[in-house]
Coordinates of C-alpha atoms and ligand atoms in Angstrom, one line a residue:
X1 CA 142.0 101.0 105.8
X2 CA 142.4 104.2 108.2
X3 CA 142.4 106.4 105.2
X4 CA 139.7 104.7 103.6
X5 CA 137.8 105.6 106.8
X6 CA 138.9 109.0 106.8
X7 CA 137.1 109.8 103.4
X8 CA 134.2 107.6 104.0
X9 CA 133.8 110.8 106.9
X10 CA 134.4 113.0 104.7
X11 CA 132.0 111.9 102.4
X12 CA 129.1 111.3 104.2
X13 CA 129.6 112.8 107.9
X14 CA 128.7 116.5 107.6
X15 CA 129.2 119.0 111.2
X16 CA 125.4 119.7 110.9
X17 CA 122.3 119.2 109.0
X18 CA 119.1 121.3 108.7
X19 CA 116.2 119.2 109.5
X20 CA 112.9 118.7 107.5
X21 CA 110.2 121.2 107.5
X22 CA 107.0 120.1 109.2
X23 CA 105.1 120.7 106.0
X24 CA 106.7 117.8 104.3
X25 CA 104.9 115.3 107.1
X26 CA 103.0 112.2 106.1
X27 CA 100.6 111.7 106.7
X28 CA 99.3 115.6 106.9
X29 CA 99.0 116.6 110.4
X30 CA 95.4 118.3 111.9
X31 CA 97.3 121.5 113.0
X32 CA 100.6 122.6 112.5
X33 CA 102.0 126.5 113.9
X34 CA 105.2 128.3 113.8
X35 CA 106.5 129.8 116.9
X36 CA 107.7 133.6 116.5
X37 CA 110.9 132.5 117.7
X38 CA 113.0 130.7 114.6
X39 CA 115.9 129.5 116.7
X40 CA 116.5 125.4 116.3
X41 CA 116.7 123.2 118.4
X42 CA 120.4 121.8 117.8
X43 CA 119.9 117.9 118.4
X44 CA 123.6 116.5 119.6
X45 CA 124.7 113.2 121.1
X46 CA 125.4 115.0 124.4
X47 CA 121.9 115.2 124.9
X48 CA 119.2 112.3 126.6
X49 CA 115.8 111.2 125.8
X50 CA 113.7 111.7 128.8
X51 CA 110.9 109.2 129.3
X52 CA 108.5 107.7 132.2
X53 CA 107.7 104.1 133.1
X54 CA 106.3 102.0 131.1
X55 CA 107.2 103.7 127.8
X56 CA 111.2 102.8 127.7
X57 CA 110.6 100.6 124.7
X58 CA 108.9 103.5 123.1
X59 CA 112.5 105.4 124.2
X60 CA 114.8 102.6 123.0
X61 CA 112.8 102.6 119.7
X62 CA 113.8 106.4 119.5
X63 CA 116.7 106.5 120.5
X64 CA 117.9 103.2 118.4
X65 CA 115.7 104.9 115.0
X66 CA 117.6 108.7 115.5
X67 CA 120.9 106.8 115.6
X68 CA 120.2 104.6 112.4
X69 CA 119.2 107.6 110.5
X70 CA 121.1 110.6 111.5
X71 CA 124.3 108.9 113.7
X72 CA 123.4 110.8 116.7
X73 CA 123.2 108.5 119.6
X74 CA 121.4 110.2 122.5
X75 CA 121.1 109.2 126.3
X76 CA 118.5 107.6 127.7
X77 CA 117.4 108.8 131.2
X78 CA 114.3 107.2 133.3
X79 CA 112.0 110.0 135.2
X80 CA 109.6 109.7 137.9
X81 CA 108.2 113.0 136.1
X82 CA 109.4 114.5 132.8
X83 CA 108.0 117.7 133.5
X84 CA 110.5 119.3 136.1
X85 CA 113.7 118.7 134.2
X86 CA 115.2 121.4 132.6
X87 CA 118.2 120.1 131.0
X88 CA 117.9 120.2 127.2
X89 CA 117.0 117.1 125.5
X90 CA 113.9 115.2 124.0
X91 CA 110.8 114.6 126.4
X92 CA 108.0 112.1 126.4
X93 CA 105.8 113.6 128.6
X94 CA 102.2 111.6 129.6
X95 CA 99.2 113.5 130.0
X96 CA 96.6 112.5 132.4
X97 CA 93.6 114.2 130.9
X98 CA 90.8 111.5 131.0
X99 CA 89.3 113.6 127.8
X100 CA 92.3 113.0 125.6
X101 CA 91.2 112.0 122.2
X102 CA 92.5 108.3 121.5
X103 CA 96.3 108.8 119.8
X104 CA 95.9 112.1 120.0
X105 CA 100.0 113.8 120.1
X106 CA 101.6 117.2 120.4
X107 CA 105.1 118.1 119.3
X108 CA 106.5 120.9 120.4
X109 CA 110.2 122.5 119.1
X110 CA 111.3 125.2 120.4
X111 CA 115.7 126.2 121.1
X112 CA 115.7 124.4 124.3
X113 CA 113.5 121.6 124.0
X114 CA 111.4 118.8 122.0
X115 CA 108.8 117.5 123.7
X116 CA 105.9 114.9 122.8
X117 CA 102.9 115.2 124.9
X118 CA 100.5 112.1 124.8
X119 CA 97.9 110.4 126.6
X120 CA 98.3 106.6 125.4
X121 CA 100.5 104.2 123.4
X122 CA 99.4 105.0 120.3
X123 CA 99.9 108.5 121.1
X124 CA 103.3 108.7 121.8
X125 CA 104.3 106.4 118.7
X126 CA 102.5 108.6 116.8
X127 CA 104.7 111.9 118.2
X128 CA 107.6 109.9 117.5
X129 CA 106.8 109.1 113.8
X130 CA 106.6 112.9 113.3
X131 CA 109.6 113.7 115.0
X132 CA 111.6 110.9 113.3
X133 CA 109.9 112.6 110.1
X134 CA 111.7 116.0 110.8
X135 CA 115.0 114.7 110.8
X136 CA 117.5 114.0 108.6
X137 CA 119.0 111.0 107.1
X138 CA 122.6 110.7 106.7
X139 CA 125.2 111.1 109.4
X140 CA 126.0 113.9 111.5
X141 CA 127.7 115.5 114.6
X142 CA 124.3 117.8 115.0
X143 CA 121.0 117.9 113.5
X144 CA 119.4 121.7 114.1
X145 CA 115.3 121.0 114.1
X146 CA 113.6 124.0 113.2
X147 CA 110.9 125.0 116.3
X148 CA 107.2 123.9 115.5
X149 CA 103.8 123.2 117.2
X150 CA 102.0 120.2 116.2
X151 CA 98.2 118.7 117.4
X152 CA 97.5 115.6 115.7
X153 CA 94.8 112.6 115.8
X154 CA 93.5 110.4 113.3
X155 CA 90.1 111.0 111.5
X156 CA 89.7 106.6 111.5
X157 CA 90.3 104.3 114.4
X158 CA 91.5 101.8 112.0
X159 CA 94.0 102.0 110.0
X160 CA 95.1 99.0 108.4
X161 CA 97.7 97.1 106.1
X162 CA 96.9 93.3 105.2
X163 CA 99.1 90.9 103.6
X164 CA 98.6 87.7 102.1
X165 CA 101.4 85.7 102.9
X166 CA 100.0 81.6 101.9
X167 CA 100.1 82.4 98.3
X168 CA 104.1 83.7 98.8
X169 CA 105.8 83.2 102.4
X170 CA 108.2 86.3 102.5
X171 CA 111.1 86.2 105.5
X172 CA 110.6 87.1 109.1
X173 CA 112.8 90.2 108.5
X174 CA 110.5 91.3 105.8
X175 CA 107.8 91.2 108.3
X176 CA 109.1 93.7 110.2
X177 CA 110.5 95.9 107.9
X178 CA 106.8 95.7 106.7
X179 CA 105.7 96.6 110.2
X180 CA 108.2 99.6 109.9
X181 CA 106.5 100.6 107.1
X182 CA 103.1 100.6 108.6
X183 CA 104.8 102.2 111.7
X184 CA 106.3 105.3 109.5
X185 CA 102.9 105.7 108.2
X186 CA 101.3 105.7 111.3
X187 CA 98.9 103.0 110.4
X188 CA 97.8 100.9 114.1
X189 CA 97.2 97.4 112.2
X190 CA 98.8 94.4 110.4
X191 CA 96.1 92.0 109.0
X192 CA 98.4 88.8 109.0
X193 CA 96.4 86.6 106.4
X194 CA 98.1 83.5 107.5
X195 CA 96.1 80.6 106.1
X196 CA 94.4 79.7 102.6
X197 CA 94.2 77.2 100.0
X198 CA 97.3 77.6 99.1
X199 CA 98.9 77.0 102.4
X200 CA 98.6 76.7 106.3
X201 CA 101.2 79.3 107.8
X202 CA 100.9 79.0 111.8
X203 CA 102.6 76.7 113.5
X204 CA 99.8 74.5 115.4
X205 CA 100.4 71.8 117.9
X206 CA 97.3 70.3 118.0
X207 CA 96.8 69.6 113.7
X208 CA 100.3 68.8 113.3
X209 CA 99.5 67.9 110.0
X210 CA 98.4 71.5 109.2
X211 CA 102.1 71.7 109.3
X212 CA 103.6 68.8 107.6
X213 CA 101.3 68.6 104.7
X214 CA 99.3 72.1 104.7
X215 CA 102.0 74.2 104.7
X216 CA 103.8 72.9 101.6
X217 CA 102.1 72.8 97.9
X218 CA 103.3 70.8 95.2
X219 CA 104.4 73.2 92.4
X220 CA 103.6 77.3 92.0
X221 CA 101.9 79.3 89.1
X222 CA 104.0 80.9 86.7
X223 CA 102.1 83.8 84.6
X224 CA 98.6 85.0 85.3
X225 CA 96.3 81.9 86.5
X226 CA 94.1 83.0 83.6
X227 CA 96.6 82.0 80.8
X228 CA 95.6 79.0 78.9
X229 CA 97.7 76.6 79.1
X230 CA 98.4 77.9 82.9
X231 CA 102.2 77.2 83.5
X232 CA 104.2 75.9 86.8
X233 CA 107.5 75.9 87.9
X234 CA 107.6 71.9 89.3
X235 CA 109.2 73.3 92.4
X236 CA 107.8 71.8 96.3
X237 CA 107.2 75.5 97.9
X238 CA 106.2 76.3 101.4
X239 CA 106.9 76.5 105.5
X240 CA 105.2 78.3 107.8
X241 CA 105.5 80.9 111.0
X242 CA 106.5 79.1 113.9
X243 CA 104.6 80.1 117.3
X244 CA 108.5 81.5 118.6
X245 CA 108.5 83.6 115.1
X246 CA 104.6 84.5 115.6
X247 CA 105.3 86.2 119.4
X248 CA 108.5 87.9 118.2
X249 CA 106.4 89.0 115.5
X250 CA 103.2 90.6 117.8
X251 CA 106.2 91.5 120.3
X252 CA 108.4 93.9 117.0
X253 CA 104.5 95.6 116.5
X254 CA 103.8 95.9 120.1
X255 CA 106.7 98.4 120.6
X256 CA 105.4 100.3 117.6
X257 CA 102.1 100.4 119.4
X258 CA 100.7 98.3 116.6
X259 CA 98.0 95.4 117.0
X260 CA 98.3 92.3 114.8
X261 CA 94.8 91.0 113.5
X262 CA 96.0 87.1 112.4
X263 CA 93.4 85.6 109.8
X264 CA 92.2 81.9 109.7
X265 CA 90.2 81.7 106.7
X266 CA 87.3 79.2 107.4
X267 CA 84.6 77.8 106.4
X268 CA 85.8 78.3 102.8
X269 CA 89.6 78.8 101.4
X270 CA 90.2 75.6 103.4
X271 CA 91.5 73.3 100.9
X272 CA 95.1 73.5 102.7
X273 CA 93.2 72.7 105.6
X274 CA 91.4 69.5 104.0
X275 CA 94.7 67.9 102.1
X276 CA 96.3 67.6 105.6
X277 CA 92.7 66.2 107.0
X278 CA 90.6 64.8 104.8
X279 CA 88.4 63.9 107.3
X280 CA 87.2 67.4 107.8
X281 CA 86.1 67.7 104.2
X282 CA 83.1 66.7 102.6
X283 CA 84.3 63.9 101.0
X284 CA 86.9 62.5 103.4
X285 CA 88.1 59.5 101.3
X286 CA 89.6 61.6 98.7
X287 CA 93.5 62.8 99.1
X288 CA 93.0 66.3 98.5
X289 CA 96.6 68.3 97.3
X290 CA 97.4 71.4 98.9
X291 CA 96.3 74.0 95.6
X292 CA 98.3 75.5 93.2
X293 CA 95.8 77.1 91.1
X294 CA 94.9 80.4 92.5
X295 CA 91.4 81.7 92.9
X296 CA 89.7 78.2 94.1
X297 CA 85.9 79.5 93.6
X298 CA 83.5 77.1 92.6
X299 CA 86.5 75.1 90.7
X300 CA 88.2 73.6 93.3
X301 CA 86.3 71.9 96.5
X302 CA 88.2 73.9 99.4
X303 CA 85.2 74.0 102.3
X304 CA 85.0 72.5 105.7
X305 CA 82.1 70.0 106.4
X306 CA 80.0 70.7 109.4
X307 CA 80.7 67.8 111.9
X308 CA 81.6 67.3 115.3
X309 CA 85.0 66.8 114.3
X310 CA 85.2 69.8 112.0
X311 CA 83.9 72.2 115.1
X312 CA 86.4 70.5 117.8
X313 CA 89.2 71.4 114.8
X314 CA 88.2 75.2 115.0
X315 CA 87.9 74.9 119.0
X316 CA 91.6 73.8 119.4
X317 CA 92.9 75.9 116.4
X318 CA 91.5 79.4 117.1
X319 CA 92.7 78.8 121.2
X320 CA 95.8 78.2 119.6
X321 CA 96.1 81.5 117.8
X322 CA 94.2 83.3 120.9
X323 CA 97.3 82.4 122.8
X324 CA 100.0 83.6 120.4
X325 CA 97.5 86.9 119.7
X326 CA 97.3 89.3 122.4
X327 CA 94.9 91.5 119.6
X328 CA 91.3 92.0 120.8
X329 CA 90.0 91.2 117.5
X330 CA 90.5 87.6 115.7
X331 CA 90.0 87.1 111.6
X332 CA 87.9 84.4 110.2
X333 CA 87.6 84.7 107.0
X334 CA 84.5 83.9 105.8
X335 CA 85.0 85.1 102.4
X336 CA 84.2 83.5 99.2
X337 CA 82.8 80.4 100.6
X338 CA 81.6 78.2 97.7
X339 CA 78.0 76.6 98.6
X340 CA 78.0 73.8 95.4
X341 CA 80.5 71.3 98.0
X342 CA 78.0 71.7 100.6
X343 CA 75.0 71.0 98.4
X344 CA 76.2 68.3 96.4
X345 CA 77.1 66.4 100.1
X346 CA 73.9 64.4 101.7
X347 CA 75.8 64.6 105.3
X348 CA 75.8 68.3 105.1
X349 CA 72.3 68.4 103.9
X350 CA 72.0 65.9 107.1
X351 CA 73.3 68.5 109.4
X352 CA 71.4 71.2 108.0
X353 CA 68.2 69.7 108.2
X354 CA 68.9 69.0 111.9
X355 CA 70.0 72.3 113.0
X356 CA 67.2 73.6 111.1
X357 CA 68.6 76.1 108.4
X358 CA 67.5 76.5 105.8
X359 CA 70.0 77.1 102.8
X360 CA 73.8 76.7 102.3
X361 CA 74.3 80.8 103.1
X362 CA 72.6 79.8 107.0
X363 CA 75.1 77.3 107.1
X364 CA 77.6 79.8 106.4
X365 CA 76.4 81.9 109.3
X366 CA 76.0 78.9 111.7
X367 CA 80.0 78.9 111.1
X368 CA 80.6 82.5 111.4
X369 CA 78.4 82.3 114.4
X370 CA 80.0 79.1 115.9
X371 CA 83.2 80.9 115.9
X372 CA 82.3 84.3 116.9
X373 CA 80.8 83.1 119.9
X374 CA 83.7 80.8 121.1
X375 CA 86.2 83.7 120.4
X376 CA 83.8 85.9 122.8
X377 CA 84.1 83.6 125.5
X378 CA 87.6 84.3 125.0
X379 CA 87.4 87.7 125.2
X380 CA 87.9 88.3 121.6
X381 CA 85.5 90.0 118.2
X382 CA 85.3 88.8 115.0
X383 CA 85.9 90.2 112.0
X384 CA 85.3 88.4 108.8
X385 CA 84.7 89.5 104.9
X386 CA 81.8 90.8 103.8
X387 CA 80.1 87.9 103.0
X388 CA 79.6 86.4 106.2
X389 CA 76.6 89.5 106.7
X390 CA 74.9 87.5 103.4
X391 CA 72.7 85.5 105.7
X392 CA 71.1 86.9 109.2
X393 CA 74.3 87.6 111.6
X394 CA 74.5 89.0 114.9
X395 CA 75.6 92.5 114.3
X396 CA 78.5 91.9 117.0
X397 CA 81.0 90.9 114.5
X398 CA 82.9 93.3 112.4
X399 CA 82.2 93.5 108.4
X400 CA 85.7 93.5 106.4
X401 CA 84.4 95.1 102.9
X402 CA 86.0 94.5 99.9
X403 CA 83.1 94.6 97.4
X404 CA 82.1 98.3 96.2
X405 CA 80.7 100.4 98.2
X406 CA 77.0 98.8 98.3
X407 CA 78.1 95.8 100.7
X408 CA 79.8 98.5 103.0
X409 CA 76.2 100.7 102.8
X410 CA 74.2 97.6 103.1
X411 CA 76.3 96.2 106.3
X412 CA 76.7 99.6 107.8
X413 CA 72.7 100.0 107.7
X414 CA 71.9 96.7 109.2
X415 CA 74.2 98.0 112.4
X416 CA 77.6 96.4 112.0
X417 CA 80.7 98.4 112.6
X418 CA 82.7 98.3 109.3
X419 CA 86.3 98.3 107.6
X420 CA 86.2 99.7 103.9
X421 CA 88.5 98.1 102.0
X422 CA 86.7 98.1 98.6
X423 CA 88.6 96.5 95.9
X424 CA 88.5 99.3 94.5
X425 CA 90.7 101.3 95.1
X426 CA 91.9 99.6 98.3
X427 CA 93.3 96.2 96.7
X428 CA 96.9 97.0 96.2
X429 CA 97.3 93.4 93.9
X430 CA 95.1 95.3 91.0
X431 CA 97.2 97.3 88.6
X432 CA 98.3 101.0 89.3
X433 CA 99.2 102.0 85.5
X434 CA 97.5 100.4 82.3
X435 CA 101.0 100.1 80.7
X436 CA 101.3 96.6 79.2
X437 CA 104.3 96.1 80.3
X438 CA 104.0 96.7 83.7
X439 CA 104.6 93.8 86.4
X440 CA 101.8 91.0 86.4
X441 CA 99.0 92.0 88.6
X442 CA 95.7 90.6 89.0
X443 CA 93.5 92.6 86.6
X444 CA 91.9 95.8 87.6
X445 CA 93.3 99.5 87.8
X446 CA 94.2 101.1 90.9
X447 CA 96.4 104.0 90.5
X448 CA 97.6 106.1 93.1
X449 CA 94.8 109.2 92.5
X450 CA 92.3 107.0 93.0
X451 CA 93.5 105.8 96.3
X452 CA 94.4 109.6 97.5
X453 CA 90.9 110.6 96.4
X454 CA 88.8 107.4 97.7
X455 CA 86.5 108.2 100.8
X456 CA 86.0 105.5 102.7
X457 CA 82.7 106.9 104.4
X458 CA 80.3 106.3 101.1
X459 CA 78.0 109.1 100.9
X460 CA 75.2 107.2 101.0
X461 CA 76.6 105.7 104.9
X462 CA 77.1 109.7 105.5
X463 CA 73.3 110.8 104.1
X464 CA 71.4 108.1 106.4
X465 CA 73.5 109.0 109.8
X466 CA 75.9 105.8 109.8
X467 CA 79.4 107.4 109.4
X468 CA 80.6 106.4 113.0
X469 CA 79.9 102.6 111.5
X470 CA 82.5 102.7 109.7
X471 CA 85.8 102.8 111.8
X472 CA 88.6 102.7 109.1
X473 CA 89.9 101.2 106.1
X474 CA 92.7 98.8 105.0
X475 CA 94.5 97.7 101.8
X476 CA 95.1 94.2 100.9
X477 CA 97.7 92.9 99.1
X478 CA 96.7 89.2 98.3
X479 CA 100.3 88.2 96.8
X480 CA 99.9 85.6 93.9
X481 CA 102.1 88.0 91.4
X482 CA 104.3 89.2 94.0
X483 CA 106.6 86.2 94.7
X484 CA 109.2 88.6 96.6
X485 CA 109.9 91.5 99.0
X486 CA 110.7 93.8 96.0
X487 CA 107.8 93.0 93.8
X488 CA 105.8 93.4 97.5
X489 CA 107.5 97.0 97.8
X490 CA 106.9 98.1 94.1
X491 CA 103.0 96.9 94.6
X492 CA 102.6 99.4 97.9
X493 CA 104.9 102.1 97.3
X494 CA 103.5 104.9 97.0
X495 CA 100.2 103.9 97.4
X496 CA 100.5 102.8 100.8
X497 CA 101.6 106.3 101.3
X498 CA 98.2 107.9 99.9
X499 CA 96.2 105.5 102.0
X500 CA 97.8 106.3 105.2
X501 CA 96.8 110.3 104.8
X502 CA 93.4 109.0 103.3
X503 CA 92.7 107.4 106.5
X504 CA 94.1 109.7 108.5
X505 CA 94.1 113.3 107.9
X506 CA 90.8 114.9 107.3
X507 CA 89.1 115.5 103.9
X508 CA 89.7 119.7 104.1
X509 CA 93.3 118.9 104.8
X510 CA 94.1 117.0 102.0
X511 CA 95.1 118.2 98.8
X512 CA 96.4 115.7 95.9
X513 CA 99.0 118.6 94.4
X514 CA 100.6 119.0 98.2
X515 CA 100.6 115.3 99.0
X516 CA 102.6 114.7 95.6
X517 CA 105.3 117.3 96.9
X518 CA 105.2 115.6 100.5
X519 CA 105.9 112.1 98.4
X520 CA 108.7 113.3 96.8
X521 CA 110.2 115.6 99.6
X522 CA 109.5 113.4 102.7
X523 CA 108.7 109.6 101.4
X524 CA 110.4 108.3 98.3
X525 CA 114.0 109.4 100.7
X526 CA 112.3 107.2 102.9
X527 CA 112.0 104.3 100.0
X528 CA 115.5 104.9 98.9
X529 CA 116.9 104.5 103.0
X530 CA 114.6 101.5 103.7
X531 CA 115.7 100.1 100.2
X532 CA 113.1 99.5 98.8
X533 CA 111.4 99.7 95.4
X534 CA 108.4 101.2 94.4
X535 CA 106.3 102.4 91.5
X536 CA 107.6 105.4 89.6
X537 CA 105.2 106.4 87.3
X538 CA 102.9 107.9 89.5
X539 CA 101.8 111.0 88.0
X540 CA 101.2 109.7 84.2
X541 CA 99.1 106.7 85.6
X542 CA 96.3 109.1 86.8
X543 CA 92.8 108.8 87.6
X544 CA 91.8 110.1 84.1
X545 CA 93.6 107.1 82.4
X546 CA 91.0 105.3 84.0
X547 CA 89.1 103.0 81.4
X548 CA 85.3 104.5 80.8
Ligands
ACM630 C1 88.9 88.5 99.2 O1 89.5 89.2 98.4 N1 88.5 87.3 98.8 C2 88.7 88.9 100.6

C-alpha cells in the first residue's frame, strides 16, 4: 500500500507548477497589463489568505477550491485591515469607494503578493474566479503565478442560467455542481424552474397534496413527444426539493455571491397543480393526472380557474417560497397560458364579466397583476415570460424573453426592464449540430457560433435609446431530452461557456478565434476536472451550417 502511495506521488505530485496565463481567462476580462517586473509569485502552503469580516466564507471557499485543485492548503487569517500586513500571502482587500462600479474587481500579482481589491460580494467572487482561473490543476508543493494587473466588471447586470428541473429532477449534488458551474463562469443567477405540468418540486406545507400527488407522474416520454405513436417507459417518476434541501441550496449559491430566482409557473403550466386540487381547475369534478406528454399547449387543460380559492392558493404558496427565497426577485411564469379552458368555462366567463375584463389575455394580466402586487407587499419583483406584457401590465414587472427579438423590442419600448433569452440562440434544449445522430433535442439549431456572436441588446432596442432596458440575458435548458446530469452537461458545455463572455465582456473585446483558444486552453481542463461531458464538435457545427 506505502509503495503504491509512493508512485501515486510520483505520478501526479510535481515540486512546482507554472500557472495559467491571464490571456486564457473566461470569460475575457475589460483590462488586463503586465507589470515590467516578470518575477512570480510562488504560491506555497506556508502562506495564509488574508481576509476582513464578513467575507470568511468567500475565504473558506478559496482556500477549500486552491486545495481541491492544486493540493496547496493555505492559512486562513482574519484582519481588522488587510492593507497593513506585509507578510506574503493572498489578500482580500475591501474598497470603500461609494463610486465603485457594481462587481467591479482588481487582481493584482506581483513576487510578493496577490491581492483582490473589491467593493461588494459579487466583487470579490468575481476576483476569486479569475484567480482560481490562473492556477493550475493537479497537485503540487508550489504553484509560481506569473504577476499581472486585472480591472474587470460586467457589461450586463444579469447574467443568468435556468434549468428546468419538473420535466427530469436531477440530485441535490448536481445542483451544486451546477451552481459551480455558473460560479466559474461568473454568471450572478440560477433560474430554479421548480414547478410545471409535469411536476410540483417545492416542498409546501400548506398544499400538501402538491407534494403527494403533484410531484409524481404516472409514466415518462421515451423519444421525441412528436413521434407517432409517442412511447413511455410505464415507470411512477418524481419527488421534489424539500424546504431543508431548498435553504441549503440558496445557502451553497449565497457563498458564491449568487441569487437564486425560484419559478412557480401560474396561471398556465399548472396541470401538476390541478391533479393534486382539482378544485382549483376549471372543471373541478374531473381527476386530472399529473402529465406525461410534454408541451401541454392548447392539448391538455393545465390552467388555474380564477376563484377565491385559486387566489388564497397563490397567497399561501408564493409566502411559502418568499420564506425559503432570500432573492429580491420571484418567477411566475406566465408563459404559454392557453385561453381555450378559460373560454370554454361559464364560471370564468362569470368572473370576468364581474371584474370587468374584457378577454381571456386581461384575465391573464389580472393574474400576473394579482401576484405581482402581493409579492410587492413582500418586498419582492416579478419576473414572468414574455407573454404576461400581451395584455396592458404595469411596467414594474420584469419581461423574461424567449421569443425573437421583436417581443424583447416591443417590451423594452413599452418601459419594462428586460432579460433576453431568445430561443434563439439562448435555448440550450435546441440542437447545437444538424448531425442526425446527435442526442435527441427539441428541434431547432443552436450552435455554439451563434451563441458567441448573439447580441442581446437588439439593434432596434439600441437605435430608439432603450439599451439600459435590457439588464442581461439567460439560457434555458427546459430538460424533456436530458433525463441525466451527463446529457445536462453535454447540452451546456461549451455553450454555457460562450454565453458567459457574451454577457459579460464587451462587444470590442470579443473575438470568436481567441475565445475558441481560451475554450480549449482554460475550459474544456475545467470539463475534464469537474467530470463532465460536453459537446465536442464545436467547430464543424458552425454558424454557416445553419439551414437558409
Ligand atoms: C417557455 O419556453 N415556454 C418559457
Amino acid at each position: 500500500m506505502k509503495r503504491l502511495f509512493f508512485i501515486y506521488c510520483i505520478l501526479f505530485t510535481s515540486f512546482y507548477s507554472i500557472a495559467q496565463n491571464a490571456n486564457t481567462i473566461i470569460p475575457k476580462p475589460a483590462f488586463i497589463s503586465y507589470p515590467q517586473s516578470t518575477d512570480p509569485f510562488v504560491l506555497d502552503s506556508k502562506q495564509s489568505i488574508f481576509y476582513e469580516m464578513p467575507f470568511e466564507p468567500q475565504a473558506v471557499y478559496l482556500q477549500e477550491n486552491i486545495a481541491k485543485q492544486t493540493g496547496i492548503l493555505l492559512n486562513l487569517k482574519k484582519t481588522l485591515n488587510t492593507n497593513s500586513l506585509s507578510a506574503t500571502g493572498i489578500y482580500l482587500v475591501s474598497n470603500n469607494s461609494l463610486n465603485h462600479p457594481a462587481e467591479k474587481y482588481e487582481l493584482n500579482i506581483n513576487k510578493q503578493n496577490i491581492q483582490i481589491e473589491y467593493h461588494d460580494l459579487r466583487g470579490l467572487v468575481n476576483g476569486i474566479q479569475s484567480l482560481l482561473q490562473l492556477m493550475p490543476i493537479g497537485q503540487f508543493n508550489s504553484v509560481k503565478i506569473s504577476p499581472v494587473h486585472i480591472e474587470d466588471q460586467p457589461r450586463f447586470t444579469y447574467r443568468g442560467m435556468h434549468l428546468d428541473v419538473v420535466r427530469h429532477l436531477f440530485p441535490l449534488n448536481y445542483i451544486k455542481k451546477y451552481i459551480d458551474y455558473l460560479a466559474f463562469h461568473k454568471f450572478n443567477t440560477f433560474h430554479w424552474h421548480l414547478t410545471d405540468d409535469q411536476g410540483w418540486r417545492i416542498e409546501m406545507e400548506a398544499y400538501p397534496k402538491l407534494n403527494t400527488i403533484g410531484s409524481y407522474r404516472n409514466e415518462t416520454l421515451i423519444g421525441h413527444f412528436k413521434d407517432s405513436p409517442a412511447q413511455y417507459d410505464g415507470i411512477r417518476y418524481g419527488g421534489f426539493y424539500t424546504k431543508a434541501e431548498i435553504k441549503e441550496i440558496v445557502q451553497y449559491a449565497a457563498i458564491r455571491a449568487i441569487t437564486v430566482i425560484p419559478e412557480i409557473d401560474i396561471p398556465g403550466h399548472s396541470r401538476a397543480a390541478i391533479a393534486a386540487y382539482p378544485e382549483l381547475s376549471t372543471k373541478p369534478d374531473t381527476n386530472w393526472n399529473v402529465a406525461t406528454t410534454w408541451g401541454m399547449y392548447n392539448r391538455q387543460n393545465n390552467v388555474l380557474a380564477p376563484k377565491p380559492a385559486t387566489f388564497r392558493f397563490l397567497e399561501k404558496v408564493f409566502d411559502e417560497v418568499v420564506s425559503l427565497f432570500p432573492s429580491p426577485y420571484i418567477h411566475v411564469g406566465g408563459d404559454e397560458c392557453s385561453k381555450i379552458w378559460w373560454k370554454q368555462d361559464p364560471a370564468t366567463q362569470a368572473f370576468m364579466k364581474e371584474k370587468g375584463l374584457k378577454n381571456e389575455t386581461a384575465l391573464q394580466t389580472y393574474f400576473i397583476e394579482f401576484i405581482a402586487k402581493h409579492l410587492k407587499s413582500k418586498g419582492k419583483q416579478t419576473i414572468g415570460w414574455h407573454e404576461i406584457n400581451e395584455g396592458d401590465l404595469d411596467t414594474s414587472t420584469i419581461v423574461m424573453n424567449w421569443g425573437t427579438e421583436k417581443q424583447a423590442i416591443e417590451a423594452a419600448s413599452k418601459g419594462f426592464k428586460v432579460i433576453n433569452t431568445p430561443g434563439k440562440p439562448f435555448y440550450f434544449d435546441h440542437y447545437q449540430s444538424q448531425d442526425p445522430k446527435d442526442s435527441l433535442a427539441i428541434h431547432g439549431y443552436n450552435p455554439l457560433e451563434a451563441v458567441y456572436n448573439y447580441n442581446p441588446i437588439p439593434i432596434a432596442v439600441i437605435q430608439r435609446g432603450l439599451s439600459n432596458k435590457i439588464i442581461g440575458g439567460q439560457a434555458n435548458v427546459w430538460t424533456e431530452y436530458m433525463g441525466n446530469e451527463k446529457k445536462v452537461d453535454y447540452m451546456i458545455f461549451p455553450r454555457m461557456t460562450a454565453l458567459s463572455e457574451t454577457l459579460w465582456s464587451m462587444p470590442e473585446k470579443k473575438n470568436y478565434t481567441d475565445f475558441l483558444k481560451r475554450l480549449e486552453l482554460n475550459a474544456i481542463p475545467r470539463y475534464q476536472y469537474w467530470n463532465s461531458s460536453w459537446f465536442k464538435d464545436f467547430t464543424k457545427w458552425d454558424i454557416s451550417k445553419s439551414p437558409k
